[in-house]
């Protein structure tokens, strides 16, 4: 096997930068484009990715070393395969590192940071002390902290010169969740409400029960995905003033069209489910009601001019949310094929962070399973999510008689800071009209 020397690529305007984080060690298997080290100039920090896949034979830099374009970073024992295009300075700045979680999902995250953080001592934390200066952390750690809603200014770093690591962020999250530590915001809230120590929310502590007193038990660790999605869900459930509107859509004709389309295209092997039509119908509704396709940014709204639709997928390890990018530009067949591929990847644990990022709206469909209505949790920073349950035949009054119609239960949860109840009702009504007659999209 060939030895491959990985060097620092063109890093733009910087002559020399300091190595502040080693992200691999001898013996590690790295993929092409995986981040190897983090470097820092006086202006920014960035991650240096590997241009090839292979096994790390030698690490040629140490923490604190000064490096520049061409400096040798690691020597790989090549796998003779994948090689990425020569990385440039713009690459390392982005969240390509497979050690990062994907964008927050109610859910989410494929390649989260090393499964379960090794037990890290939680640095002493005093929420009443104002932090001095900006926290030192690499871009990937900052992104991870943002996704978990962790205030980095309150995390004590265990890395070189107090640098905050992924493990520090995870440890901090665990301590806040367990109630051992409070965030400044939580402490302030407790002070104002006179509350107790329930995870910084002014709640009474979580009940501690010895279940063995009542019968036999078995303790099992939560999956990596559940641990991370739990933190996201908790934040989203607590921080978003969410309301859910329930409605029904008459999909009798659409279902007949879907069934006949599948019959006609039996040989193609592409199966179209109701979810593909729902994605298209939601895109039409998002275009008509753009605030549903926005995100809050302080006192402003960011209106997205793209329609990337996330869909919740049930996997053996927990809930994942792959994203159909540019759903407005794709047809039902293409969406169906992509959905099938992404759902399979999700079940196989092979979704990349990029495949779970960038959603502007999410659909959670329990239609294949059952139920009537539910209250999905918004996938921040999105502002709305559509929950869908199983359609069923119902008697519907047509003005003269009850007629059997196939009705699809819809549950739209929306962020009341951005959307009003009237707009939500209109969104659902419009969605129902589109699903009732797709020709309306043309109007
Ligand atoms: N009403 C009635 N039947 C429906 C339906 C609906 N709304 N939606 C789907 N179905 C039917 C499909 O037509 C299919 O029927 P056949 O087997 O007869 O062809 C069957 O249910 C199974 O569909 P599916 O689930 O395989 O396909 P999908 O496109 O509807 O959904 C996916 C794909 C990946 C979203 C789904 O498999 C899944 O994981 N759903 C769970 C999502 C979830 O967990 N949400 C909760 C989030 S909150 O914790």
Short mmCIF file of N, CA, C and O and ligand atoms in Angstrom, two decimals, residues 258 271 273-275 311-314 319 339 343 347 364-369 374 388-391 408, ligand 1:
data_model
loop_
_atom_site.label_atom_id
_atom_site.label_comp_id
_atom_site.label_asym_id
_atom_site.label_seq_id
_atom_site.Cartn_x
_atom_site.Cartn_y
_atom_site.Cartn_z
N UNK A 258 -52.86 8.07 -7.51
CA UNK A 258 -51.61 7.45 -7.04
C UNK A 258 -51.61 5.95 -7.36
O UNK A 258 -50.64 5.42 -7.90
N UNK A 271 -42.11 3.15 -6.67
CA UNK A 271 -43.42 3.18 -6.00
C UNK A 271 -43.64 4.57 -5.41
O UNK A 271 -42.80 5.10 -4.69
N UNK A 273 -45.63 6.94 -2.92
CA UNK A 273 -46.53 6.94 -1.76
C UNK A 273 -47.11 8.36 -1.59
O UNK A 273 -46.67 9.31 -2.24
N UNK A 274 -48.08 8.46 -0.70
CA UNK A 274 -48.76 9.74 -0.49
C UNK A 274 -47.76 10.83 -0.07
O UNK A 274 -47.95 12.01 -0.35
N UNK A 275 -46.69 10.40 0.59
CA UNK A 275 -45.73 11.38 1.11
C UNK A 275 -45.10 12.24 0.00
O UNK A 275 -44.86 13.43 0.18
N UNK A 311 -37.99 14.94 5.92
CA UNK A 311 -39.07 14.00 6.28
C UNK A 311 -38.55 13.05 7.36
O UNK A 311 -37.44 12.53 7.28
N UNK A 312 -39.35 12.90 8.40
CA UNK A 312 -38.95 12.05 9.52
C UNK A 312 -38.95 10.60 9.08
O UNK A 312 -39.89 10.14 8.42
N UNK A 313 -37.87 9.90 9.38
CA UNK A 313 -37.79 8.48 9.03
C UNK A 313 -37.51 7.67 10.30
O UNK A 313 -36.62 8.01 11.07
N UNK A 314 -38.31 6.65 10.47
CA UNK A 314 -38.19 5.78 11.63
C UNK A 314 -37.05 4.79 11.36
O UNK A 314 -37.07 4.12 10.33
N UNK A 319 -35.08 8.26 15.48
CA UNK A 319 -35.64 9.08 14.42
C UNK A 319 -34.55 9.87 13.69
O UNK A 319 -33.69 10.46 14.31
N UNK A 339 -36.54 9.71 -1.89
CA UNK A 339 -37.04 9.40 -0.55
C UNK A 339 -36.70 7.96 -0.18
O UNK A 339 -36.27 7.68 0.94
N UNK A 343 -34.34 7.12 2.88
CA UNK A 343 -34.91 6.34 4.00
C UNK A 343 -34.08 5.08 4.23
O UNK A 343 -33.84 4.68 5.37
N UNK A 347 -32.02 4.09 7.61
CA UNK A 347 -32.17 2.83 8.35
C UNK A 347 -30.83 2.12 8.49
O UNK A 347 -30.56 1.46 9.49
N UNK A 364 -43.64 14.94 9.05
CA UNK A 364 -43.51 13.70 9.80
C UNK A 364 -44.73 12.86 9.51
O UNK A 364 -45.84 13.21 9.91
N UNK A 365 -44.54 11.79 8.73
CA UNK A 365 -45.69 10.98 8.32
C UNK A 365 -45.77 9.66 9.06
O UNK A 365 -44.85 8.84 8.99
N UNK A 366 -46.85 9.47 9.75
CA UNK A 366 -47.11 8.18 10.41
C UNK A 366 -48.18 7.42 9.62
O UNK A 366 -48.78 6.48 10.11
N UNK A 367 -48.39 7.89 8.38
CA UNK A 367 -49.46 7.35 7.54
C UNK A 367 -49.37 5.86 7.29
O UNK A 367 -50.38 5.19 7.15
N UNK A 368 -48.14 5.35 7.22
CA UNK A 368 -47.98 3.92 6.96
C UNK A 368 -48.25 3.09 8.20
O UNK A 368 -48.34 1.86 8.13
N UNK A 369 -48.39 3.76 9.34
CA UNK A 369 -48.53 3.02 10.61
C UNK A 369 -49.96 3.13 11.16
O UNK A 369 -50.62 2.12 11.40
N UNK A 374 -51.51 13.95 15.81
CA UNK A 374 -50.50 14.07 16.87
C UNK A 374 -49.92 15.48 16.81
O UNK A 374 -50.29 16.28 15.96
N UNK A 388 -48.64 13.91 9.65
CA UNK A 388 -49.67 13.27 8.83
C UNK A 388 -49.94 11.89 9.39
O UNK A 388 -49.01 11.17 9.74
N UNK A 389 -51.22 11.52 9.48
CA UNK A 389 -51.54 10.17 9.95
C UNK A 389 -52.23 9.38 8.84
O UNK A 389 -52.28 9.81 7.69
N UNK A 390 -52.74 8.24 9.21
CA UNK A 390 -53.28 7.31 8.21
C UNK A 390 -54.63 7.79 7.69
O UNK A 390 -55.51 8.16 8.47
N UNK A 391 -54.76 7.75 6.37
CA UNK A 391 -56.04 8.16 5.79
C UNK A 391 -57.07 7.05 6.01
O UNK A 391 -56.72 5.88 6.11
N UNK A 408 -57.52 12.41 4.96
CA UNK A 408 -56.15 12.35 5.49
C UNK A 408 -56.03 13.33 6.66
O UNK A 408 -56.23 14.54 6.49
N1 LIG B 1 -52.53 6.92 4.79
C1 LIG B 1 -52.70 5.63 4.47
N2 LIG B 1 -51.71 4.84 4.03
C2 LIG B 1 -50.50 5.39 3.92
C3 LIG B 1 -50.24 6.74 4.23
C4 LIG B 1 -51.33 7.51 4.68
N3 LIG B 1 -51.16 8.79 5.01
N4 LIG B 1 -48.94 6.98 4.03
C5 LIG B 1 -48.38 5.86 3.60
N5 LIG B 1 -49.31 4.87 3.54
C6 LIG B 1 -49.14 3.51 3.11
C7 LIG B 1 -48.26 3.43 1.89
O1 LIG B 1 -49.01 3.65 0.71
C8 LIG B 1 -47.73 2.04 2.00
O2 LIG B 1 -48.76 1.15 1.62
P1 LIG B 1 -48.45 -0.21 0.82
O3 LIG B 1 -47.48 -0.97 1.66
O4 LIG B 1 -49.78 -0.85 0.70
O5 LIG B 1 -47.89 0.19 -0.49
C9 LIG B 1 -47.54 1.85 3.50
O6 LIG B 1 -48.41 2.82 4.11
C10 LIG B 1 -46.12 2.05 4.00
O7 LIG B 1 -45.66 3.29 3.55
P2 LIG B 1 -44.15 3.70 3.93
O8 LIG B 1 -44.10 4.10 5.35
O9 LIG B 1 -43.23 2.62 3.51
O10 LIG B 1 -43.86 4.92 2.95
P3 LIG B 1 -44.04 6.48 3.16
O11 LIG B 1 -43.54 7.09 1.93
O12 LIG B 1 -45.40 6.81 3.58
O13 LIG B 1 -43.06 6.83 4.38
C11 LIG B 1 -41.06 6.96 5.67
C12 LIG B 1 -41.66 6.67 4.29
C13 LIG B 1 -39.55 6.76 5.60
C14 LIG B 1 -41.35 8.39 6.06
C15 LIG B 1 -41.72 6.00 6.69
O14 LIG B 1 -41.36 4.68 6.41
C16 LIG B 1 -41.40 6.31 8.12
O15 LIG B 1 -40.30 6.05 8.61
N6 LIG B 1 -42.40 6.86 8.86
C17 LIG B 1 -42.28 7.15 10.27
C18 LIG B 1 -41.96 8.61 10.53
C19 LIG B 1 -41.98 8.90 12.01
O16 LIG B 1 -41.51 8.10 12.81
N7 LIG B 1 -42.54 10.05 12.38
C20 LIG B 1 -42.71 10.38 13.77
C21 LIG B 1 -41.85 11.51 14.11
S1 LIG B 1 -42.13 12.05 15.74
O17 LIG B 1 -41.42 10.92 16.61
#
